[in-house]
mmCIF file of C-alpha atoms in Angstrom:
data_model
loop_
_atom_site.group_PDB
_atom_site.id
_atom_site.type_symbol
_atom_site.label_atom_id
_atom_site.label_comp_id
_atom_site.label_asym_id
_atom_site.label_seq_id
_atom_site.Cartn_x
_atom_site.Cartn_y
_atom_site.Cartn_z
ATOM 1 C CA MET A 198 93.526 68.722 -9.444
ATOM 2 C CA GLU A 199 96.163 66.159 -10.264
ATOM 3 C CA LYS A 200 99.345 67.760 -11.597
ATOM 4 C CA ILE A 201 100.577 66.985 -15.034
ATOM 5 C CA GLU A 202 103.822 65.534 -13.527
ATOM 6 C CA GLU A 203 101.777 62.910 -11.773
ATOM 7 C CA GLN A 204 99.620 62.228 -14.831
ATOM 8 C CA PHE A 205 102.707 61.827 -17.026
ATOM 9 C CA ALA A 206 104.451 59.529 -14.519
ATOM 10 C CA ASN A 207 101.330 57.381 -14.370
ATOM 11 C CA LEU A 208 101.253 56.779 -18.154
ATOM 12 C CA HIS A 209 101.510 53.168 -19.477
ATOM 13 C CA ILE A 210 101.514 51.873 -23.062
ATOM 14 C CA VAL A 211 98.133 50.493 -24.091
ATOM 15 C CA LYS A 212 98.584 50.158 -27.818
ATOM 16 C CA CYS A 213 101.377 49.982 -30.373
ATOM 17 C CA SER A 214 100.743 50.693 -34.033
ATOM 18 C CA SER A 215 100.555 47.841 -36.503
ATOM 19 C CA GLY A 216 103.443 47.317 -38.869
ATOM 20 C CA THR A 217 103.662 48.829 -42.321
ATOM 21 C CA LYS A 218 105.309 47.656 -45.512
ATOM 22 C CA GLU A 219 107.642 50.621 -45.463
ATOM 23 C CA PRO A 220 109.036 51.485 -42.084
ATOM 24 C CA THR A 221 109.702 55.237 -41.702
ATOM 25 C CA TYR A 222 110.497 57.752 -38.991
ATOM 26 C CA LEU A 223 107.282 59.304 -37.483
ATOM 27 C CA LEU A 224 108.057 63.066 -37.574
ATOM 28 C CA GLY A 225 104.829 64.676 -36.585
ATOM 29 C CA ILE A 226 101.463 63.808 -34.958
ATOM 30 C CA ASP A 227 98.108 65.574 -34.759
ATOM 31 C CA THR A 228 94.618 64.234 -33.668
ATOM 32 C CA SER A 229 91.231 65.161 -34.982
ATOM 33 C CA LYS A 230 89.536 67.891 -33.003
ATOM 34 C CA THR A 231 85.918 66.786 -33.705
ATOM 35 C CA VAL A 232 84.328 64.353 -31.318
ATOM 36 C CA GLN A 233 81.155 62.643 -32.635
ATOM 37 C CA ALA A 234 79.296 59.716 -31.233
ATOM 38 C CA GLY A 235 79.867 56.508 -33.024
ATOM 39 C CA THR A 236 82.821 57.664 -35.057
ATOM 40 C CA GLU A 237 86.474 56.807 -34.680
ATOM 41 C CA ASN A 238 89.024 59.258 -33.373
ATOM 42 C CA LEU A 239 91.645 59.836 -36.083
ATOM 43 C CA VAL A 240 95.410 60.359 -35.781
ATOM 44 C CA ALA A 241 97.409 61.875 -38.639
ATOM 45 C CA VAL A 242 101.169 61.158 -38.638
ATOM 46 C CA LEU A 243 103.777 62.736 -40.886
ATOM 47 C CA CYS A 244 106.344 60.155 -42.047
ATOM 48 C CA SER A 245 109.898 60.616 -43.247
ATOM 49 C CA ASN A 246 109.015 59.290 -46.665
ATOM 50 C CA GLY A 247 107.017 62.469 -47.236
ATOM 51 C CA SER A 248 103.525 60.987 -46.787
ATOM 52 C CA ILE A 249 100.869 61.251 -44.188
ATOM 53 C CA ARG A 250 99.216 58.180 -42.539
ATOM 54 C CA ILE A 251 95.783 58.233 -40.972
ATOM 55 C CA TYR A 252 95.326 55.879 -37.920
ATOM 56 C CA ASP A 253 92.415 54.951 -35.818
ATOM 57 C CA LYS A 254 93.461 56.157 -32.366
ATOM 58 C CA GLU A 255 92.121 53.277 -30.238
ATOM 59 C CA ARG A 256 93.472 50.512 -32.457
ATOM 60 C CA LEU A 257 96.417 52.316 -34.051
ATOM 61 C CA ASN A 258 95.973 50.526 -37.299
ATOM 62 C CA VAL A 259 96.631 52.453 -40.573
ATOM 63 C CA LEU A 260 93.331 53.433 -42.283
ATOM 64 C CA ARG A 261 94.754 55.279 -45.362
ATOM 65 C CA GLU A 262 97.815 57.177 -46.573
ATOM 66 C CA PHE A 263 98.129 60.435 -48.475
ATOM 67 C CA SER A 264 101.120 61.395 -50.621
ATOM 68 C CA GLY A 265 102.403 64.728 -51.837
ATOM 69 C CA TYR A 266 104.172 62.900 -54.804
ATOM 70 C CA PRO A 267 106.312 64.193 -56.513
ATOM 71 C CA GLY A 268 106.688 66.601 -53.639
ATOM 72 C CA LEU A 269 107.402 65.740 -49.980
ATOM 73 C CA LEU A 270 104.885 66.704 -47.258
ATOM 74 C CA ASN A 271 106.025 68.873 -44.245
ATOM 75 C CA GLY A 272 103.984 69.264 -41.120
ATOM 76 C CA VAL A 273 100.511 67.807 -40.394
ATOM 77 C CA ARG A 274 97.491 69.562 -38.885
ATOM 78 C CA PHE A 275 93.838 68.798 -38.550
ATOM 79 C CA ALA A 276 91.253 71.512 -39.032
ATOM 80 C CA HIS A 277 89.488 72.520 -35.774
ATOM 81 C CA SER A 278 85.873 72.204 -36.992
ATOM 82 C CA CYS A 279 86.010 69.133 -39.336
ATOM 83 C CA ASP A 280 88.157 66.057 -40.115
ATOM 84 C CA SER A 281 90.163 67.783 -42.927
ATOM 85 C CA VAL A 282 93.913 67.264 -42.594
ATOM 86 C CA TYR A 283 96.460 69.628 -44.022
ATOM 87 C CA SER A 284 100.164 69.460 -44.955
ATOM 88 C CA ALA A 285 102.635 71.820 -46.629
ATOM 89 C CA CYS A 286 104.416 70.392 -49.700
ATOM 90 C CA THR A 287 107.772 70.947 -51.355
ATOM 91 C CA ASP A 288 105.944 71.311 -54.681
ATOM 92 C CA GLY A 289 104.829 74.788 -53.711
ATOM 93 C CA THR A 290 101.307 73.933 -52.339
ATOM 94 C CA VAL A 291 99.446 73.272 -49.184
ATOM 95 C CA LYS A 292 97.302 70.217 -49.559
ATOM 96 C CA CYS A 293 93.983 69.461 -47.753
ATOM 97 C CA TRP A 294 92.571 65.919 -47.640
ATOM 98 C CA ASP A 295 89.293 64.542 -46.097
ATOM 99 C CA ALA A 296 90.816 62.219 -43.507
ATOM 100 C CA ARG A 297 87.764 59.954 -43.628
ATOM 101 C CA VAL A 298 87.949 59.163 -47.319
ATOM 102 C CA ALA A 299 90.665 57.271 -49.195
ATOM 103 C CA ARG A 300 91.495 59.201 -52.360
ATOM 104 C CA GLU A 301 94.722 60.072 -54.107
ATOM 105 C CA LYS A 302 94.071 63.706 -54.798
ATOM 106 C CA PRO A 303 93.543 66.390 -52.126
ATOM 107 C CA VAL A 304 90.069 67.917 -51.852
ATOM 108 C CA GLN A 305 91.636 71.385 -51.906
ATOM 109 C CA LEU A 306 94.947 72.798 -53.114
ATOM 110 C CA PHE A 307 96.467 76.033 -51.877
ATOM 111 C CA LYS A 308 98.917 77.003 -54.541
ATOM 112 C CA GLY A 309 101.961 79.257 -53.851
ATOM 113 C CA TYR A 310 104.105 81.466 -56.065
ATOM 114 C CA PRO A 311 106.625 80.093 -58.569
ATOM 115 C CA SER A 312 109.754 78.706 -56.886
ATOM 116 C CA ASN A 313 108.009 78.392 -53.477
ATOM 117 C CA ILE A 314 109.149 75.304 -51.440
ATOM 118 C CA PHE A 315 106.969 75.097 -48.315
ATOM 119 C CA ILE A 316 108.557 73.492 -45.268
ATOM 120 C CA SER A 317 106.219 74.714 -42.507
ATOM 121 C CA PHE A 318 102.638 75.823 -42.101
ATOM 122 C CA ASP A 319 99.640 76.206 -39.768
ATOM 123 C CA ILE A 320 95.846 76.891 -39.958
ATOM 124 C CA ASN A 321 94.311 79.402 -37.541
ATOM 125 C CA CYS A 322 91.896 78.545 -34.743
ATOM 126 C CA ASN A 323 88.753 79.371 -36.750
ATOM 127 C CA ASP A 324 89.954 77.575 -39.905
ATOM 128 C CA HIS A 325 89.895 80.782 -41.990
ATOM 129 C CA ILE A 326 93.506 81.415 -42.716
ATOM 130 C CA ILE A 327 96.502 79.233 -43.678
ATOM 131 C CA CYS A 328 100.088 80.446 -43.448
ATOM 132 C CA ALA A 329 103.023 78.582 -44.859
ATOM 133 C CA GLY A 330 106.798 79.209 -44.616
ATOM 134 C CA THR A 331 109.150 78.757 -47.468
ATOM 135 C CA GLU A 332 112.731 77.652 -47.905
ATOM 136 C CA LYS A 333 115.063 80.517 -48.839
ATOM 137 C CA VAL A 334 115.278 80.802 -52.630
ATOM 138 C CA ASP A 335 117.582 83.489 -53.958
ATOM 139 C CA ASP A 336 117.088 86.194 -51.352
ATOM 140 C CA ASP A 337 113.494 85.329 -50.538
ATOM 141 C CA ALA A 338 112.159 83.556 -47.402
ATOM 142 C CA LEU A 339 108.350 84.068 -47.342
ATOM 143 C CA LEU A 340 105.304 83.631 -45.280
ATOM 144 C CA VAL A 341 102.421 82.979 -47.587
ATOM 145 C CA PHE A 342 98.748 83.332 -46.683
ATOM 146 C CA TRP A 343 95.551 81.892 -48.028
ATOM 147 C CA ASP A 344 91.798 82.090 -47.303
ATOM 148 C CA ALA A 345 90.968 78.559 -46.226
ATOM 149 C CA ARG A 346 87.180 78.971 -46.301
ATOM 150 C CA MET A 347 85.133 76.953 -48.737
ATOM 151 C CA ASN A 348 82.988 79.222 -50.927
ATOM 152 C CA SER A 349 79.909 77.604 -52.401
ATOM 153 C CA GLN A 350 79.969 80.051 -55.283
ATOM 154 C CA ASP A 351 83.511 79.098 -56.150
ATOM 155 C CA LEU A 352 83.745 75.253 -56.688
ATOM 156 C CA SER A 353 87.410 75.409 -57.772
ATOM 157 C CA THR A 354 89.701 73.074 -55.708
ATOM 158 C CA THR A 355 92.692 75.355 -56.249
ATOM 159 C CA LYS A 356 93.227 78.656 -54.407
ATOM 160 C CA ASP A 357 95.739 81.323 -54.992
ATOM 161 C CA PRO A 358 97.428 83.270 -52.100
ATOM 162 C CA LEU A 359 95.975 86.384 -50.391
ATOM 163 C CA GLY A 360 99.550 87.688 -50.099
ATOM 164 C CA VAL A 361 102.983 87.324 -48.468
ATOM 165 C CA TYR A 362 105.290 88.659 -45.795
ATOM 166 C CA SER A 363 108.720 88.933 -47.386
ATOM 167 C CA GLU A 364 110.796 91.353 -45.286
ATOM 168 C CA THR A 365 110.988 89.803 -41.841
ATOM 169 C CA HIS A 366 113.040 86.501 -42.345
ATOM 170 C CA SER A 367 116.341 86.178 -44.156
ATOM 171 C CA ASP A 368 116.451 82.379 -44.196
ATOM 172 C CA ASP A 369 114.272 79.269 -44.267
ATOM 173 C CA VAL A 370 111.043 79.634 -42.259
ATOM 174 C CA THR A 371 111.103 76.468 -40.346
ATOM 175 C CA GLN A 372 108.083 76.996 -38.052
ATOM 176 C CA VAL A 373 104.693 78.698 -38.155
ATOM 177 C CA ARG A 374 102.166 78.595 -35.289
ATOM 178 C CA PHE A 375 98.891 80.458 -34.955
ATOM 179 C CA HIS A 376 97.712 81.542 -31.526
ATOM 180 C CA PRO A 377 95.350 78.918 -29.934
ATOM 181 C CA SER A 378 92.390 81.395 -29.567
ATOM 182 C CA ASN A 379 93.186 84.632 -31.361
ATOM 183 C CA PRO A 380 92.842 83.931 -35.152
ATOM 184 C CA ASN A 381 94.810 87.074 -36.071
ATOM 185 C CA MET A 382 98.036 86.250 -34.094
ATOM 186 C CA VAL A 383 100.775 84.064 -35.566
ATOM 187 C CA VAL A 384 104.427 83.436 -34.671
ATOM 188 C CA SER A 385 107.067 82.267 -37.065
ATOM 189 C CA GLY A 386 110.603 80.869 -36.547
ATOM 190 C CA SER A 387 113.416 80.687 -38.999
ATOM 191 C CA SER A 388 116.972 79.374 -39.608
ATOM 192 C CA ASP A 389 117.972 83.033 -39.287
ATOM 193 C CA GLY A 390 117.358 82.669 -35.577
ATOM 194 C CA LEU A 391 114.537 85.130 -35.398
ATOM 195 C CA VAL A 392 111.087 84.479 -33.831
ATOM 196 C CA ASN A 393 108.534 86.942 -35.166
ATOM 197 C CA VAL A 394 105.058 87.676 -33.798
ATOM 198 C CA PHE A 395 102.454 89.106 -36.173
ATOM 199 C CA ASP A 396 98.929 90.598 -35.945
ATOM 200 C CA ILE A 397 97.676 89.689 -39.447
ATOM 201 C CA ASN A 398 94.596 91.912 -38.913
ATOM 202 C CA VAL A 399 96.906 94.896 -39.628
ATOM 203 C CA ASP A 400 97.167 95.819 -43.323
ATOM 204 C CA ASN A 401 100.901 95.782 -44.073
ATOM 205 C CA GLU A 402 103.822 93.585 -42.905
ATOM 206 C CA GLU A 403 105.812 96.282 -41.246
ATOM 207 C CA ASP A 404 102.844 97.378 -38.997
ATOM 208 C CA ALA A 405 101.740 93.695 -38.497
ATOM 209 C CA LEU A 406 105.110 92.843 -36.904
ATOM 210 C CA VAL A 407 104.362 93.007 -33.153
ATOM 211 C CA THR A 408 107.814 91.939 -31.941
ATOM 212 C CA THR A 409 111.025 90.145 -32.948
ATOM 213 C CA CYS A 410 112.917 87.878 -30.548
ATOM 214 C CA ASN A 411 116.251 86.293 -31.352
ATOM 215 C CA SER A 412 117.126 82.735 -30.358
ATOM 216 C CA ILE A 413 120.613 83.162 -31.964
ATOM 217 C CA SER A 414 120.259 79.764 -33.694
ATOM 218 C CA SER A 415 118.161 77.810 -36.238
ATOM 219 C CA VAL A 416 114.631 77.479 -34.865
ATOM 220 C CA SER A 417 113.280 73.809 -34.633
ATOM 221 C CA CYS A 418 110.064 74.409 -32.546
ATOM 222 C CA ILE A 419 107.876 77.248 -31.402
ATOM 223 C CA GLY A 420 104.701 77.470 -29.353
ATOM 224 C CA TRP A 421 102.325 79.515 -27.223
ATOM 225 C CA SER A 422 101.986 79.328 -23.408
ATOM 226 C CA GLY A 423 100.775 81.322 -20.382
ATOM 227 C CA LYS A 424 97.396 82.610 -19.302
ATOM 228 C CA GLY A 425 95.641 83.848 -22.402
ATOM 229 C CA TYR A 426 98.587 82.396 -24.393
ATOM 230 C CA LYS A 427 100.598 85.641 -24.198
ATOM 231 C CA GLN A 428 103.945 83.942 -23.932
ATOM 232 C CA ILE A 429 105.956 82.207 -26.589
ATOM 233 C CA TYR A 430 108.668 79.575 -26.279
ATOM 234 C CA CYS A 431 111.258 78.410 -28.875
ATOM 235 C CA MET A 432 113.670 75.435 -29.277
ATOM 236 C CA THR A 433 116.630 75.315 -31.584
ATOM 237 C CA HIS A 434 118.276 72.743 -33.690
ATOM 238 C CA ASP A 435 121.258 72.746 -31.357
ATOM 239 C CA GLU A 436 118.940 72.086 -28.243
ATOM 240 C CA GLY A 437 118.603 75.622 -27.000
ATOM 241 C CA PHE A 438 115.424 76.820 -25.179
ATOM 242 C CA TYR A 439 113.994 80.340 -25.075
ATOM 243 C CA TRP A 440 110.882 81.645 -23.362
ATOM 244 C CA TRP A 441 109.481 85.228 -23.777
ATOM 245 C CA ASP A 442 106.599 87.139 -22.190
ATOM 246 C CA LEU A 443 104.607 89.320 -24.614
ATOM 247 C CA ASN A 444 102.826 90.919 -21.625
ATOM 248 C CA HIS A 445 105.974 92.859 -20.969
ATOM 249 C CA LEU A 446 106.367 94.543 -24.375
ATOM 250 C CA ASP A 447 105.118 97.833 -23.062
ATOM 251 C CA THR A 448 106.461 97.671 -19.492
ATOM 252 C CA ASP A 449 109.885 97.934 -17.905
ATOM 253 C CA GLU A 450 109.763 94.244 -17.025
ATOM 254 C CA PRO A 451 112.154 91.928 -18.940
ATOM 255 C CA VAL A 452 110.528 90.206 -21.947
ATOM 256 C CA THR A 453 112.906 87.206 -21.622
ATOM 257 C CA ARG A 454 111.727 84.682 -18.937
ATOM 258 C CA LEU A 455 114.348 82.056 -19.766
ATOM 259 C CA ASN A 456 117.373 81.735 -22.037
ATOM 260 C CA ILE A 457 119.261 78.354 -22.188
ATOM 261 C CA GLN A 458 121.796 77.977 -25.060
ATOM 262 C CA ASP A 459 122.204 74.183 -24.522
ATOM 263 C CA VAL A 460 119.620 72.273 -22.431
ATOM 264 C CA ARG A 461 121.691 69.202 -22.469
ATOM 265 C CA GLU A 462 124.322 70.908 -20.323
ATOM 266 C CA ALA A 463 121.949 72.934 -18.189
ATOM 267 C CA VAL A 464 119.541 70.331 -16.780
ATOM 268 C CA ASN A 465 120.578 67.951 -13.977
ATOM 269 C CA MET A 466 119.461 64.485 -15.082
ATOM 270 C CA LYS A 467 121.111 62.752 -12.147
ATOM 271 C CA GLU A 468 121.764 59.148 -13.321
ATOM 272 C CA ASP A 469 120.196 59.712 -16.742
ATOM 273 C CA SER A 470 121.019 61.686 -19.854
ATOM 274 C CA LEU A 471 119.310 64.178 -22.165
ATOM 275 C CA ASP A 472 120.216 63.976 -25.758
ATOM 276 C CA TYR A 473 117.563 66.286 -27.467
ATOM 277 C CA LEU A 474 114.392 68.225 -27.228
ATOM 278 C CA ILE A 475 111.128 67.127 -28.802
ATOM 279 C CA GLY A 476 108.724 69.974 -27.960
ATOM 280 C CA GLY A 477 106.747 71.966 -25.499
ATOM 281 C CA LEU A 478 103.582 71.173 -23.538
ATOM 282 C CA TYR A 479 101.471 73.978 -22.078
ATOM 283 C CA HIS A 480 98.902 72.686 -19.579
ATOM 284 C CA GLU A 481 96.077 75.235 -19.495
ATOM 285 C CA LYS A 482 94.331 73.841 -16.475
ATOM 286 C CA THR A 483 97.357 74.164 -14.201
ATOM 287 C CA ASP A 484 98.957 77.087 -16.093
ATOM 288 C CA THR A 485 102.283 75.200 -16.363
ATOM 289 C CA LEU A 486 104.719 74.944 -19.225
ATOM 290 C CA HIS A 487 106.680 71.729 -19.658
ATOM 291 C CA VAL A 488 109.422 70.703 -22.064
ATOM 292 C CA ILE A 489 109.627 67.205 -23.505
ATOM 293 C CA GLY A 490 113.045 65.736 -24.299
ATOM 294 C CA GLY A 491 114.584 62.276 -24.686
ATOM 295 C CA THR A 492 117.500 59.960 -25.179
ATOM 296 C CA ASN A 493 118.766 58.237 -28.257
ATOM 297 C CA THR A 494 117.641 54.903 -26.699
ATOM 298 C CA GLY A 495 114.014 55.921 -26.603
ATOM 299 C CA ARG A 496 113.450 57.323 -23.083
ATOM 300 C CA ILE A 497 111.154 60.269 -22.829
ATOM 301 C CA HIS A 498 111.794 63.034 -20.210
ATOM 302 C CA LEU A 499 109.406 65.554 -18.856
ATOM 303 C CA MET A 500 110.851 68.887 -17.607
ATOM 304 C CA ASN A 501 109.138 71.487 -15.708
ATOM 305 C CA CYS A 502 109.776 75.118 -16.949
ATOM 306 C CA SER A 503 110.116 78.132 -14.687
ATOM 307 C CA THR A 504 112.053 81.351 -14.740
ATOM 308 C CA SER A 505 114.804 79.723 -12.784
ATOM 309 C CA GLY A 506 115.356 77.075 -15.354
ATOM 310 C CA LEU A 507 114.253 73.576 -16.495
ATOM 311 C CA THR A 508 113.914 70.857 -13.892
ATOM 312 C CA HIS A 509 113.629 67.137 -14.761
ATOM 313 C CA VAL A 510 110.431 65.746 -13.275
ATOM 314 C CA THR A 511 109.875 62.190 -14.489
ATOM 315 C CA SER A 512 110.531 59.869 -17.435
ATOM 316 C CA LEU A 513 108.750 57.244 -19.646
ATOM 317 C CA GLN A 514 110.653 54.161 -20.728
ATOM 318 C CA GLY A 515 110.156 50.715 -22.092
ATOM 319 C CA GLY A 516 108.349 51.850 -25.189
ATOM 320 C CA HIS A 517 110.666 53.266 -27.889
ATOM 321 C CA ALA A 518 114.026 51.789 -28.792
ATOM 322 C CA ALA A 519 115.337 54.872 -30.643
ATOM 323 C CA THR A 520 115.027 58.671 -30.862
ATOM 324 C CA VAL A 521 111.466 59.956 -30.268
ATOM 325 C CA ARG A 522 110.602 62.509 -32.883
ATOM 326 C CA SER A 523 107.029 63.598 -32.087
ATOM 327 C CA PHE A 524 104.270 63.503 -29.462
ATOM 328 C CA CYS A 525 100.687 64.722 -29.029
ATOM 329 C CA TRP A 526 99.027 65.189 -25.598
ATOM 330 C CA ASN A 527 95.279 64.870 -25.281
ATOM 331 C CA VAL A 528 93.884 67.063 -22.571
ATOM 332 C CA GLN A 529 90.525 65.373 -22.567
ATOM 333 C CA ASP A 530 91.686 62.026 -21.434
ATOM 334 C CA ASP A 531 95.332 62.856 -20.453
ATOM 335 C CA SER A 532 96.633 60.237 -23.057
ATOM 336 C CA LEU A 533 99.839 60.663 -24.925
ATOM 337 C CA LEU A 534 100.782 59.630 -28.460
ATOM 338 C CA THR A 535 104.492 59.242 -29.336
ATOM 339 C CA GLY A 536 106.314 58.438 -32.587
ATOM 340 C CA GLY A 537 109.941 57.838 -33.371
ATOM 341 C CA GLU A 538 112.812 56.516 -35.420
ATOM 342 C CA ASP A 539 111.844 52.869 -34.558
ATOM 343 C CA ALA A 540 108.750 53.371 -36.720
ATOM 344 C CA GLN A 541 106.381 52.791 -33.834
ATOM 345 C CA LEU A 542 103.400 54.915 -32.880
ATOM 346 C CA LEU A 543 102.570 54.369 -29.173
ATOM 347 C CA LEU A 544 99.498 55.274 -27.186
ATOM 348 C CA TRP A 545 100.040 55.897 -23.476
ATOM 349 C CA LYS A 546 97.151 56.253 -20.958
ATOM 350 C CA PRO A 547 97.153 56.867 -17.195
ATOM 351 C CA GLY A 548 96.743 53.950 -14.920
ATOM 352 C CA ALA A 549 96.349 51.457 -17.668
ATOM 353 C CA ILE A 550 97.535 47.899 -17.720
ATOM 354 C CA GLU A 551 100.722 48.051 -19.693
ATOM 355 C CA LYS A 552 101.006 46.052 -22.866
ATOM 356 C CA THR A 553 104.165 44.035 -23.523
ATOM 357 C CA PHE A 554 105.741 43.772 -26.953
ATOM 358 C CA THR A 555 109.075 43.435 -28.577
ATOM 359 C CA LYS A 556 110.924 46.682 -29.233
ATOM 360 C CA LYS A 557 111.997 47.604 -32.696
ATOM 361 C CA GLU A 558 115.405 48.982 -33.545
ATOM 362 C CA SER A 559 115.973 52.331 -35.095
ATOM 363 C CA MET A 560 115.367 52.586 -38.739
ATOM 364 C CA LYS A 561 118.665 53.780 -40.151
ATOM 365 C CA ILE A 562 117.414 56.049 -42.919
ATOM 366 C CA ALA A 563 117.877 59.645 -43.796
ATOM 367 C CA SER A 564 115.469 61.978 -42.128
ATOM 368 C CA SER A 565 114.067 65.343 -43.294
ATOM 369 C CA VAL A 566 114.335 66.496 -39.693
ATOM 370 C CA HIS A 567 118.139 66.726 -40.062
ATOM 371 C CA GLN A 568 117.735 70.112 -41.808
ATOM 372 C CA ARG A 569 119.132 73.577 -42.030
ATOM 373 C CA VAL A 570 121.097 73.671 -38.810
ATOM 374 C CA ARG A 571 122.972 76.908 -38.688
ATOM 375 C CA VAL A 572 124.112 78.613 -35.530
ATOM 376 C CA HIS A 573 124.118 82.384 -35.624
ATOM 377 C CA SER A 574 126.564 84.614 -33.749
ATOM 378 C CA ASN A 575 124.479 87.784 -34.082
ATOM 379 C CA ASP A 576 123.017 88.169 -30.688
ATOM 380 C CA SER A 577 120.942 91.300 -31.408
ATOM 381 C CA TYR A 578 117.481 91.436 -29.933
ATOM 382 C CA LYS A 579 115.245 93.552 -31.983
ATOM 383 C CA ARG A 580 111.949 94.934 -30.725
ATOM 384 C CA ARG A 581 109.405 97.190 -32.178
ATOM 385 C CA LYS A 582 108.078 98.000 -28.763
ATOM 386 C CA LYS A 583 109.867 99.129 -25.525
ATOM 387 C CA GLN A 584 110.998 96.344 -23.273
#
């Protein structure tokens, strides 16, 4: 089996997105999970103007655009069983659109409580439950839950929450990620530095909290990794990286696999530089966790993750001309989609003949990603179960 390092190094640009009237940062990318003969593969991209653009993956042309106006959209996720695309909104809703149909209004609206401003969300692997995280308002930073299933007896397009978790975060909930295969497990990250794992099948919040890990800084990215996805990793707004093993909660083994307060200082880049982290990439076939980072001039770095640290493996260059904000790896064809501050969406494929095009400069506009960066000095490491 070819290692992901070799697959990554063999990637070449095969397509660049067509231009749009309003250039924006591309902050998040997700691809449709359904594969049907004779239908186009769809890509949903979160833009810094608070909208979502739907692209045809092979041609990378914009098919349609959805807006949360007057609110701004945060996050983008396709459903697992259909081509519905979701996004949280600052107007206190989570919106769901049919990605194949151009229409102004969402097909379903998940309404929060008064004063909720949603900045993160996810939908679980069986498309039954949505969870969204709020900005802190007064003393409240909430995780809000809805039943996402369509009920033929209830034709209403608006749904009220099932309930909330209100006691486990003390600041903005910046990240929510459900387990890839267990619909009841979800992890949340916050500006308070805490990363909480919940089993939502348990009745109340206190008992649902499986464990709490502390990144000591504002959380920018979280994800699942390891065999059976029993590990979690976290990145922070000041470029820290943390990796925990939930298999060790009831053992004497350490839960922390890796703790790096500033990856920029810890990774040996030789002749190159590392300016920021973009996200994590767990490769299930090879059981390896990788970290993706980059430079302000658009180079993309792949780092291998082990308990001894992060090791730079290979880089992609010649595509982006500015900071890369988002990526999406396709395990079916080993292709990579990347988006950045140069307003470009690029499709990379292994062994392809590389396209040549003129690079675009960075769009010097304000970005919603520059958010809520607060470093916390409290290094307590709370745990409900024995380490």
